[in-house]
Every structure is written in structure tokens, then in C-alpha cells.
mmCIF file of C-alpha atoms in Angstrom:
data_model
loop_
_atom_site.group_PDB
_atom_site.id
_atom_site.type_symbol
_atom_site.label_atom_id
_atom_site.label_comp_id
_atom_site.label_asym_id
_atom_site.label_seq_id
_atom_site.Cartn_x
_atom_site.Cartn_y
_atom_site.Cartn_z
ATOM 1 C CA UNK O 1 -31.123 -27.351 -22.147
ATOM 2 C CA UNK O 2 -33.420 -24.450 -21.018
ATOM 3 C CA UNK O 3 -32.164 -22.058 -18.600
ATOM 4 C CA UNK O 4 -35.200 -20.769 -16.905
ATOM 5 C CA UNK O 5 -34.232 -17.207 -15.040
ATOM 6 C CA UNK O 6 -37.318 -15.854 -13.423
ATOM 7 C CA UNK O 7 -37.363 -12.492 -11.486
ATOM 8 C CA UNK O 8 -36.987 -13.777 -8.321
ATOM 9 C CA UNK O 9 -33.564 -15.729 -8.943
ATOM 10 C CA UNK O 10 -30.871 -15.648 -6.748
ATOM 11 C CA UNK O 11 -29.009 -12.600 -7.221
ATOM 12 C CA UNK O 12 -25.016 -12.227 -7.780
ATOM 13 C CA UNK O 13 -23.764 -8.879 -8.801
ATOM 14 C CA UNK O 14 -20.269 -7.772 -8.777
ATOM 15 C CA UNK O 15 -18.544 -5.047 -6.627
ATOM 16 C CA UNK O 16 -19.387 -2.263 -8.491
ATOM 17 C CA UNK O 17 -23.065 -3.117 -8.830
ATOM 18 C CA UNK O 18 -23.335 -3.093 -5.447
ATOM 19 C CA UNK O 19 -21.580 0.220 -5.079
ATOM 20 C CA UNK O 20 -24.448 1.424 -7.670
ATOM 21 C CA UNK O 21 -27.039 -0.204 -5.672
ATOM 22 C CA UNK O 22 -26.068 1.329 -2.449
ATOM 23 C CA UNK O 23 -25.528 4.696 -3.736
ATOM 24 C CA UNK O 24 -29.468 4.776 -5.438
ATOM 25 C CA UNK O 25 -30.353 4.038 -2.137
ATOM 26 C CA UNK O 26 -29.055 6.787 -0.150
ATOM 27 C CA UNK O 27 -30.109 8.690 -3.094
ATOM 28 C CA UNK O 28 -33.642 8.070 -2.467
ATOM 29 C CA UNK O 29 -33.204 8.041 1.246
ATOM 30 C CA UNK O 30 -31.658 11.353 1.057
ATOM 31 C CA UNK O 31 -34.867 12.568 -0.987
ATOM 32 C CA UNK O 32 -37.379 10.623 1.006
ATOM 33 C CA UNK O 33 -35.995 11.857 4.124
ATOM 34 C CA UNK O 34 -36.019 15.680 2.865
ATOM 35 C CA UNK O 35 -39.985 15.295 1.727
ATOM 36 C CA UNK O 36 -40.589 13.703 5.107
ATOM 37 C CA UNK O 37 -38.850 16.804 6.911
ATOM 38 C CA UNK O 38 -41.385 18.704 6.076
ATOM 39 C CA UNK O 39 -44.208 16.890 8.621
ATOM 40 C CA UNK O 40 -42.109 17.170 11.915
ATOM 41 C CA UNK O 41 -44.232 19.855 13.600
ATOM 42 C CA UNK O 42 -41.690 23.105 12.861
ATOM 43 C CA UNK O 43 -44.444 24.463 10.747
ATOM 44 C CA UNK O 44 -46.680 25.065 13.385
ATOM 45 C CA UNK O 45 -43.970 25.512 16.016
ATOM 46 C CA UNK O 46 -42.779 28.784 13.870
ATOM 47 C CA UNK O 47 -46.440 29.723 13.288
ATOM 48 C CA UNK O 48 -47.494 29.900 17.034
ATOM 49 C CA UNK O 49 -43.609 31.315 18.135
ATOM 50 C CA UNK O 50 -44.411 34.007 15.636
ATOM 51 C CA UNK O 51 -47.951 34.612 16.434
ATOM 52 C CA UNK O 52 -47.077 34.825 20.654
ATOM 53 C CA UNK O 53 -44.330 37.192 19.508
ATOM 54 C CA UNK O 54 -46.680 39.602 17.505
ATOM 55 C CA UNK O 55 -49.271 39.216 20.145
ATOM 56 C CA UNK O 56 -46.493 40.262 22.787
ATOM 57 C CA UNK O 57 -45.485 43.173 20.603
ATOM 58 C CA UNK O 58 -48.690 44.119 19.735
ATOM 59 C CA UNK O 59 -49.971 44.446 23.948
ATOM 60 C CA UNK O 60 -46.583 45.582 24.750
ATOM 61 C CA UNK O 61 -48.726 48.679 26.411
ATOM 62 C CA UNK O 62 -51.625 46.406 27.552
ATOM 63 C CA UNK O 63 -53.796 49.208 25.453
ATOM 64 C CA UNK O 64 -57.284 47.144 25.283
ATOM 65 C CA UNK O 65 -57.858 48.727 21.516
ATOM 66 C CA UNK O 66 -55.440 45.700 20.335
ATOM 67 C CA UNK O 67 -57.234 42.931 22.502
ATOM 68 C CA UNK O 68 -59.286 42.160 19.485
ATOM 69 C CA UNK O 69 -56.662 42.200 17.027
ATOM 70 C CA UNK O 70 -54.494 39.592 19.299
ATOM 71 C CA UNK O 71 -57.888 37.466 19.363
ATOM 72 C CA UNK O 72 -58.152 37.181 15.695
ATOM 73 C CA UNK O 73 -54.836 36.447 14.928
ATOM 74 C CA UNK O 74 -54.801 33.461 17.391
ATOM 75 C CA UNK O 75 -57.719 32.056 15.556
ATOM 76 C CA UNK O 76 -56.359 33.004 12.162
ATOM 77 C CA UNK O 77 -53.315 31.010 13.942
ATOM 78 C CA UNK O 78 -55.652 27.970 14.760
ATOM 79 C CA UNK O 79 -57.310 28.226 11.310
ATOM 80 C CA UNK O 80 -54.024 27.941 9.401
ATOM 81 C CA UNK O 81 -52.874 24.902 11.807
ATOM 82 C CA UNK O 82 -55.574 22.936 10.235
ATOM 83 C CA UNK O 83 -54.904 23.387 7.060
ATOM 84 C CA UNK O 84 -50.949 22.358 7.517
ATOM 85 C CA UNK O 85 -52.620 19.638 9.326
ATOM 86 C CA UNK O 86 -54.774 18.443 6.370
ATOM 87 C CA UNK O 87 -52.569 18.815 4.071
ATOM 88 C CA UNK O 88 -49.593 17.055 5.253
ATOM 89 C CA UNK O 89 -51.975 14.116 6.351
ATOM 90 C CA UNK O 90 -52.852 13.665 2.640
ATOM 91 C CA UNK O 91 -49.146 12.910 2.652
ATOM 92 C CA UNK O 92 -47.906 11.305 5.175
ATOM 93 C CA UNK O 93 -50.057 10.175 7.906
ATOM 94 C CA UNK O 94 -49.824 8.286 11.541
ATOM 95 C CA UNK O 95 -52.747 7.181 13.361
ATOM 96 C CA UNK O 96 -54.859 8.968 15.754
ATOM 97 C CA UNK O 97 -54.535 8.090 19.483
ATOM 98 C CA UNK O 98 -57.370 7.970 20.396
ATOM 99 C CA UNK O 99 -56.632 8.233 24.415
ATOM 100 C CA UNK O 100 -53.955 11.542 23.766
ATOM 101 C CA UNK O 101 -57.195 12.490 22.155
ATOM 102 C CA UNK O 102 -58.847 12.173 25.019
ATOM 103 C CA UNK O 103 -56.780 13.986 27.140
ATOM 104 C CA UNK O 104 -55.732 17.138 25.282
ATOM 105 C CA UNK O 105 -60.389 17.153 25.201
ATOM 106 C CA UNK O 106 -60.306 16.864 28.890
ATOM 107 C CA UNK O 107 -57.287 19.350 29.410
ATOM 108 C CA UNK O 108 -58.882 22.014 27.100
ATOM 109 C CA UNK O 109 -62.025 21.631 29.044
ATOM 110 C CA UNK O 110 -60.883 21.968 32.305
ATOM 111 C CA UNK O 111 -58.646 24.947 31.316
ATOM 112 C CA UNK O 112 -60.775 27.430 29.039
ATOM 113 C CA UNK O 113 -64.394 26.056 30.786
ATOM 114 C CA UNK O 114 -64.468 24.253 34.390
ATOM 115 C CA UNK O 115 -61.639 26.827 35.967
ATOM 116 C CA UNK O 116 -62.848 29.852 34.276
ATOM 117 C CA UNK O 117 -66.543 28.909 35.287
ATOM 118 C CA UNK O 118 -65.813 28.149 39.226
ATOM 119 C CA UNK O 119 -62.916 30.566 39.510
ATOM 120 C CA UNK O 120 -64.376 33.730 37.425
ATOM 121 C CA UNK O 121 -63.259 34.532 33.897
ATOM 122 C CA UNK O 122 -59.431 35.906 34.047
ATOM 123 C CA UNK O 123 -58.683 39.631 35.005
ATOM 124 C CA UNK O 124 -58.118 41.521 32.106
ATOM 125 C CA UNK O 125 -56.641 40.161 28.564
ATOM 126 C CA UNK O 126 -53.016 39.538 30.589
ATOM 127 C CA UNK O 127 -54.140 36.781 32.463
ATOM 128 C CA UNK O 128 -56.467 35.456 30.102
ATOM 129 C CA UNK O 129 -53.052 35.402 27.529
ATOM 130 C CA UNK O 130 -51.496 34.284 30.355
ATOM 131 C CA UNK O 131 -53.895 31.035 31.020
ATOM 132 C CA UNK O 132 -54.261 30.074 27.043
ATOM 133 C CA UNK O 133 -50.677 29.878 26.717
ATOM 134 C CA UNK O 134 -50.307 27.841 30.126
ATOM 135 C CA UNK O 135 -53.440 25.619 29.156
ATOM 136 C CA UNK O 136 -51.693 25.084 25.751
ATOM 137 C CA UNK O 137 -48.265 24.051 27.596
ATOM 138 C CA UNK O 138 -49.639 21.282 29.227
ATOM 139 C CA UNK O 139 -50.914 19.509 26.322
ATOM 140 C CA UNK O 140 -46.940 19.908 24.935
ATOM 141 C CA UNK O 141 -46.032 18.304 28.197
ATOM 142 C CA UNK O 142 -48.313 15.882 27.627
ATOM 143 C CA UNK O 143 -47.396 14.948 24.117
ATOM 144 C CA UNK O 144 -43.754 15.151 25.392
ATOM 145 C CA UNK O 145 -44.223 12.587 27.857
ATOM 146 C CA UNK O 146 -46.170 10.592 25.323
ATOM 147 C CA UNK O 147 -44.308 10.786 22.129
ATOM 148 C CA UNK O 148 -41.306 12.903 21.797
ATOM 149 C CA UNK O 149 -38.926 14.146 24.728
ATOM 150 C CA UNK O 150 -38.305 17.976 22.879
ATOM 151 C CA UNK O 151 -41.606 19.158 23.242
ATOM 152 C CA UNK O 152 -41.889 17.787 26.961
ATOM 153 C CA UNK O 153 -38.668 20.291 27.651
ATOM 154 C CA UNK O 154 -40.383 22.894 25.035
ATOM 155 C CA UNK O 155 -43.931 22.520 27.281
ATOM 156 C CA UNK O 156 -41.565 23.265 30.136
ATOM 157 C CA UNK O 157 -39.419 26.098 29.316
ATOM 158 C CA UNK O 158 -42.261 28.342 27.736
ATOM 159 C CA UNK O 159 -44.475 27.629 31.337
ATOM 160 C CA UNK O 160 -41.588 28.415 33.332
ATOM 161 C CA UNK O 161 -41.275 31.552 31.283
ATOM 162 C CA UNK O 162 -44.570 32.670 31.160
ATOM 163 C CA UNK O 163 -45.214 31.658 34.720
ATOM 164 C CA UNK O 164 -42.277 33.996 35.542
ATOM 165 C CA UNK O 165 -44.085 36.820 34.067
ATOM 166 C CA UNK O 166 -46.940 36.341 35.636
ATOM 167 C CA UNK O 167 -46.157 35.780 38.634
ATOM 168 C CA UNK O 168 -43.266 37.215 39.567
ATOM 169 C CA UNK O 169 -42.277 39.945 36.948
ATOM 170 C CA UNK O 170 -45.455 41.622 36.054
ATOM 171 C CA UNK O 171 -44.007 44.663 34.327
ATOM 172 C CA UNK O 172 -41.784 42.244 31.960
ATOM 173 C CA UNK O 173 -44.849 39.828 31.535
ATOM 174 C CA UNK O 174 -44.832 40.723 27.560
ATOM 175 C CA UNK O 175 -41.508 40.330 27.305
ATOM 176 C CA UNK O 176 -41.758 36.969 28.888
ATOM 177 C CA UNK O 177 -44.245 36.218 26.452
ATOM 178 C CA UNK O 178 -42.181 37.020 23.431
ATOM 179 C CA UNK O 179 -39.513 35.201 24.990
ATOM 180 C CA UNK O 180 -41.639 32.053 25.122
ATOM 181 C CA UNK O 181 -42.445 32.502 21.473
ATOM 182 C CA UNK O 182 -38.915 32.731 20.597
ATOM 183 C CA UNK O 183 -38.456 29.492 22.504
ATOM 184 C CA UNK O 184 -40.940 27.884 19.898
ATOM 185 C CA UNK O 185 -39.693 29.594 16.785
ATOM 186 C CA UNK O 186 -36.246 28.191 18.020
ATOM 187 C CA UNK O 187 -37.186 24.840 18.442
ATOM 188 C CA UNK O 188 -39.034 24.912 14.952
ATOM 189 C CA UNK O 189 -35.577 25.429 13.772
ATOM 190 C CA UNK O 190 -33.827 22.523 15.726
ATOM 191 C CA UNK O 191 -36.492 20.251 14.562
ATOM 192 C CA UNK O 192 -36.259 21.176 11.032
ATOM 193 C CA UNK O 193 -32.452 21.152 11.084
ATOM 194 C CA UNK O 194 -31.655 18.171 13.742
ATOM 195 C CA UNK O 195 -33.685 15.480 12.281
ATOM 196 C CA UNK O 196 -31.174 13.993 9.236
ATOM 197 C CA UNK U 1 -23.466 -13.351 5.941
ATOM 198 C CA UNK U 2 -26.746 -12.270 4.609
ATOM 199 C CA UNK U 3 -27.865 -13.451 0.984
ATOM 200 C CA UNK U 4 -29.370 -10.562 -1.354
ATOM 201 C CA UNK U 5 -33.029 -10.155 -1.527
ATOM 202 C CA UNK U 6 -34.565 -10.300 -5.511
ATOM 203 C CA UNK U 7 -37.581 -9.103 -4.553
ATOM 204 C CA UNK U 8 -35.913 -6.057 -3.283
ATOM 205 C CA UNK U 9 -33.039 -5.813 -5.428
ATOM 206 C CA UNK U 10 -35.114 -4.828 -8.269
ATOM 207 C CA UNK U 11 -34.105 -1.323 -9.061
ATOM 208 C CA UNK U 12 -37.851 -0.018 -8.495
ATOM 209 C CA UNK U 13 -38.512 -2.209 -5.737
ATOM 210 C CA UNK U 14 -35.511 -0.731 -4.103
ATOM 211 C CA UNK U 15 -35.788 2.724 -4.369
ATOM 212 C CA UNK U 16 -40.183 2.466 -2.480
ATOM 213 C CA UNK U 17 -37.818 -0.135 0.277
ATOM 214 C CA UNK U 18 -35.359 3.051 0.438
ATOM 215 C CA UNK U 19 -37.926 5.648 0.519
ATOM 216 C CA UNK U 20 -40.806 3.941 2.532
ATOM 217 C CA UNK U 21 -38.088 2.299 5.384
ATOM 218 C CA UNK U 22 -37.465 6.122 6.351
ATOM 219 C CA UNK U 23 -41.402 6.525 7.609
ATOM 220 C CA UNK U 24 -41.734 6.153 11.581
ATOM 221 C CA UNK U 25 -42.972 2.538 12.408
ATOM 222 C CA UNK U 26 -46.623 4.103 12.785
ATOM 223 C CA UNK U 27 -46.666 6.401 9.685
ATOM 224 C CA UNK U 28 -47.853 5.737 5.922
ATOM 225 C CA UNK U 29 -47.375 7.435 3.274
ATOM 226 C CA UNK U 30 -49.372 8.547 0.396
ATOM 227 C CA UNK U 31 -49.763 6.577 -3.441
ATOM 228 C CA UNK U 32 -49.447 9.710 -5.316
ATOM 229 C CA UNK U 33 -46.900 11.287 -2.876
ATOM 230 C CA UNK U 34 -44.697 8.676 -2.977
ATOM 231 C CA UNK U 35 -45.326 8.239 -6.544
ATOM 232 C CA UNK U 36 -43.722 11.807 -7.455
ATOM 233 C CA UNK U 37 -41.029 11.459 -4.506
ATOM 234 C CA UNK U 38 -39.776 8.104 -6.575
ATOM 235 C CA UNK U 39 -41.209 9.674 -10.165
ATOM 236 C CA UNK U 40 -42.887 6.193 -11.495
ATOM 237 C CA UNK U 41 -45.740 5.893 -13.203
ATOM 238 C CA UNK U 42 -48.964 5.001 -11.324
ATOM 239 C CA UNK U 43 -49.040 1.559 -12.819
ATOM 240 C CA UNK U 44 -45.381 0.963 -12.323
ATOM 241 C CA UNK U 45 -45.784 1.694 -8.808
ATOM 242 C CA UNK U 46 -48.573 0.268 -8.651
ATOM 243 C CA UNK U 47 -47.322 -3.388 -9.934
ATOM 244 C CA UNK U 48 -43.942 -3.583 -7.612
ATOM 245 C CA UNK U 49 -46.108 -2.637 -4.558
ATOM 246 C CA UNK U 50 -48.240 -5.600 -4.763
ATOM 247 C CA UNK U 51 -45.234 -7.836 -5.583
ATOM 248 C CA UNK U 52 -43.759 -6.113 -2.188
ATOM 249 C CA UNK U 53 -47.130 -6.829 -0.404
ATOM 250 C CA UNK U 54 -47.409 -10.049 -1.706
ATOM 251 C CA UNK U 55 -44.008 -10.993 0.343
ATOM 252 C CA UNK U 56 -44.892 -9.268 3.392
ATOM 253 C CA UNK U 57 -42.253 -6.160 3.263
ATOM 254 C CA UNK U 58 -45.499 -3.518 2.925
ATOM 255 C CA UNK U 59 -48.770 -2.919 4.114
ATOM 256 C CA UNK U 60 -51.414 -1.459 1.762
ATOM 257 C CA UNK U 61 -54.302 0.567 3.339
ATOM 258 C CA UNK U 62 -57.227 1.465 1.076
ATOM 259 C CA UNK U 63 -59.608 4.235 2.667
ATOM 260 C CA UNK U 64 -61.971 6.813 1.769
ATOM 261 C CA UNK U 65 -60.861 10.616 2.547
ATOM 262 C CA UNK U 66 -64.090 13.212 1.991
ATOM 263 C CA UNK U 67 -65.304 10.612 -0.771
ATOM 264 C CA UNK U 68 -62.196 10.008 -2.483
ATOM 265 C CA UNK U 69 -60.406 6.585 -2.237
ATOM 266 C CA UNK U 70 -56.894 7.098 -0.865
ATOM 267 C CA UNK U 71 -54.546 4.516 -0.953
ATOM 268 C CA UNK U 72 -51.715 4.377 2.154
ATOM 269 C CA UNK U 73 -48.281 2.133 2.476
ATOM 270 C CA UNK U 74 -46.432 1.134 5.172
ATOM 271 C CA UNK U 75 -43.582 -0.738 5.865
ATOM 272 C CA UNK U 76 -43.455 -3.834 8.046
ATOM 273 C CA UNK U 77 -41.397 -5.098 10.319
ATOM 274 C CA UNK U 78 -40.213 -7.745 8.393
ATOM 275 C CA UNK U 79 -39.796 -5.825 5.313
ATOM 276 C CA UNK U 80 -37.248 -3.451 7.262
ATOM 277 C CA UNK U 81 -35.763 -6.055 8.409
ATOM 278 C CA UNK U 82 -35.558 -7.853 4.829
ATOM 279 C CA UNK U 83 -34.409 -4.239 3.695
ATOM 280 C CA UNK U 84 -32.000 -3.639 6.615
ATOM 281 C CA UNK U 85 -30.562 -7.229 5.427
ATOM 282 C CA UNK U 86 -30.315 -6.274 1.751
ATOM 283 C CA UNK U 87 -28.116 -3.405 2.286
ATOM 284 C CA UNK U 88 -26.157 -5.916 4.835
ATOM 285 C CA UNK U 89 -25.076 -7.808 2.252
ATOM 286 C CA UNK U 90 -24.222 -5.274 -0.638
ATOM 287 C CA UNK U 91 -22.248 -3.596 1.733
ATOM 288 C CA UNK U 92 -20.547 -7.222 2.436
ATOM 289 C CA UNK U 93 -20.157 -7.437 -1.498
ATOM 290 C CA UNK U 94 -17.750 -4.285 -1.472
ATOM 291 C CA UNK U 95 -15.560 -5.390 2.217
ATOM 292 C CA UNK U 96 -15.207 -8.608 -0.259
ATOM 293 C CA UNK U 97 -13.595 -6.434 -3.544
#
């Protein structure tokens, strides 16, 4: 008689190989799970936190010499998003919506070129710092409602904050500012800690 | 009670179901990533990923990224729920000791 075992054979294993079994899979859960930690958005939410804080600090005295210097670090800030970007999507990827696409377009239109073209360009670099952040808190809304409830309640603390500041506590809008950026940096660190 | 998958139960074939079942149901991940997160060789990785294919458990996405081919896998829903069943039934095996 032949016995013919291919690889596909029904399976019985005893106790104790299934205890092995089920331990190398938590083992490479556990080690999946750690590599996929790393592409849950805290990078960027601790790069922007810290960038709003520095630019906070850095206006504290609103002297215009350090208008510049706020400017290039937000697009040294957008630069360096990219590149996190591109690299973790040579990782691990999801597809593109293309309709959230669509909208964060139209929302950054309508905030940095229809209002600023029929209302007048903001007063001073305040309320221009004051409008990018705002503009960027609606597309976290956005993406909050869309895909993931924290960064709806993220989108909605920092414009409450910064919408305190400039509205109605001028003299602590920086401070308001820096608070918002803490907010981020914060929730960088609940999404890199909460998600087991 | 469920019966134990051979395709998966393979100790290779196990570890990319492990790994690949804790991507988002819209994500993929990367050939050579997952290839150092599991430490196989390419064509050891390679081979158990079409056998997984070939039953349905994975999807394999070839695409071009600034002129370099770039292969993609994700899990489906049956293969999670082949997966989910595997570890069903090994964890009956112990409740059984």
C-alpha cells in the first residue's frame, strides 16, 4: 500500500502543537502590528503640533522680522510631510479617495484663494496664521467625519482654540496657538500609544 | 467546530496570514516590507503567496512606482475569515487537552 500525504492533507496536531502554533502567531502579530504602528498619522501629527508651537513661540511678540522665518518652517513642515508620506506608502499603502480628494482641493481653494481674493488678503501675519490653521482644521473635520472619529474631535478642539484667540482673546492669541499645537502633539501620542 | 486549514497551517503560510490579517481591509502591504517583517527569502515568500492566492485568502497587486515594478498584498475577506477560523480551531484543540 502507498500512503500518499500531499501538503494539503487534513491536518491533526496535538495540544501542544497548537499551543506552538498559536503562540508564532501572536508572535508575528505582535511584530506586524508594531511595523504597522508606524503609518497611523502621529508622525505628522507631532511634526505640525511642534511646528504651530515654534511658530507660536517664535511671534510670541508679533515682531514682523520672524514672519519669514514662521513661513519657511511651515513649508519645510509641508516638505517633510511628503516625504513621510512617500515613504511609508512604499510600505504600506491604502487607496486614494478620489472624492476626499476632491474636497480637501475645493476646501484649500476656497480658503487660501476665493475668500482671500473677495474678502482682501488677511490683516497682518496673525490672521493670516490664524486662517491657515482654521482652513487646515476643516479638512481634519472632514477626514474625521470620513474616516476616523479622533481627528473629527482633533479638527474641533484646535478650531475652537484658535477661534478663541482670535476672536475673543486677542492678547493670548499665541498662546492659543501653542495650545492647539499641543493638542496635536498630544494626540500624536494617543495614536501611537492607543492603537495595540 | 471548525476544521484546521493546511493551506494556512503551514508554518510560513501562517506567519504572512498573521502578519497580513493585521492590515485595515483597504490597505496592502509591501513584497520587500513584508519580506523583512517575516525574514523569508524572496523566493520563499514568493512561492507560499501564490499558493495563498491561488485559494483566494490574498490579493496580489503588481504596479509600477516611478518605473519600478512594485508588488502589493492584501488580504481578502475570505482569507480572514479562513484565518479567523484557523485560529478557531487551534484554540478548540487546547479547551479539548
Amino acid at each position: 500500500m502507498i500512503l500518499c500525504i500531499t501538503e494539503f492533507s487534513v491536518v491533526n496536531i496535538t495540544p501542544e502543537e497548537a499551543a506552538q502554533a498559536l503562540r508564532e502567531i501572536e508572535a508575528s502579530r505582535v511584530a506586524m502590528r508594531s511595523a504597522i504602528q508606524a503609518h497611523r498619522g502621529h508622525l505628522h501629527l507631532w511634526l505640525w503640533g511642534s511646528l504651530w508651537m515654534s511658530t507660536s513661540v517664535l511671534n510670541w511678540d508679533d515682531n514682523p522680522a520672524h514672519t519669514t522665518a514662521s513661513s519657511l518652517l511651515m513649508v519645510g513642515g509641508g516638505l517633510t510631510s511628503a516625504l513621510i508620506g512617500i515613504l511609508q506608502g512604499r510600505q504600506v499603502r491604502a487607496p486614494v479617495n478620489p472624492r476626499f480628494v476632491a474636497v480637501c482641493i475645493t476646501i484649500l481653494l476656497f480658503g487660501f484663494v476665493a475668500w482671500p481674493v473677495v474678502l482682501g488678503p488677511p490683516h497682518g501675519y496673525r490672521a493670516a496664521f490664524g486662517l491657515g490653521t482654521l482652513v487646515w482644521m476643516q479638512l481634519y473635520i472632514v477626514a474625521g467625519l470620513w474616516f476616523d472619529t479622533y481627528l473629527l474631535w482633533l479638527g474641533i478642539a484646535a478650531t475652537a482654540i484658535i477661534l478663541a484667540g482670535l476672536v475673543f482673546l486677542p492678547g493670548l492669541f499665541w498662546a492659543c496657538t501653542l495650545l492647539a499645537g499641543a493638542v496635536l502633539v498630544g494626540t500624536g501620542f494617543h495614536v501611537r500609544n492607543s492603537w495595540k | 467546530m471548525d476544521a484546521l486549514d493546511p493551506v494556512i497551517h503551514q508554518p510560513a503560510r501562517l506567519q504572512i496570514m498573521s502578519a497580513i490579517c493585521q492590515l485595515k481591509d483597504d490597505e496592502r502591504v509591501d513584497f520587500t516590507f513584508l519580506k523583512q517583517q517575516l525574514g523569508l527569502t524572496d523566493g520563499n515568500l514568493g512561492s507560499h503567496l501564490a499558493t495563498l492566492e491561488e485559494r483566494g485568502y490574498i490579493r496580489v497587486d503588481k504596479e509600477f512606482i516611478a518605473r519600478r515594478p512594485k508588488t502589493f498584498i492584501s488580504v481578502t475577506s475570505s482569507g480572514k475569515a479562513a484565518f479567523t477560523a484557523h485560529v478557531g480551531a487551534l484554540q478548540a484543540i487546547l479547551q479539548l487537552k
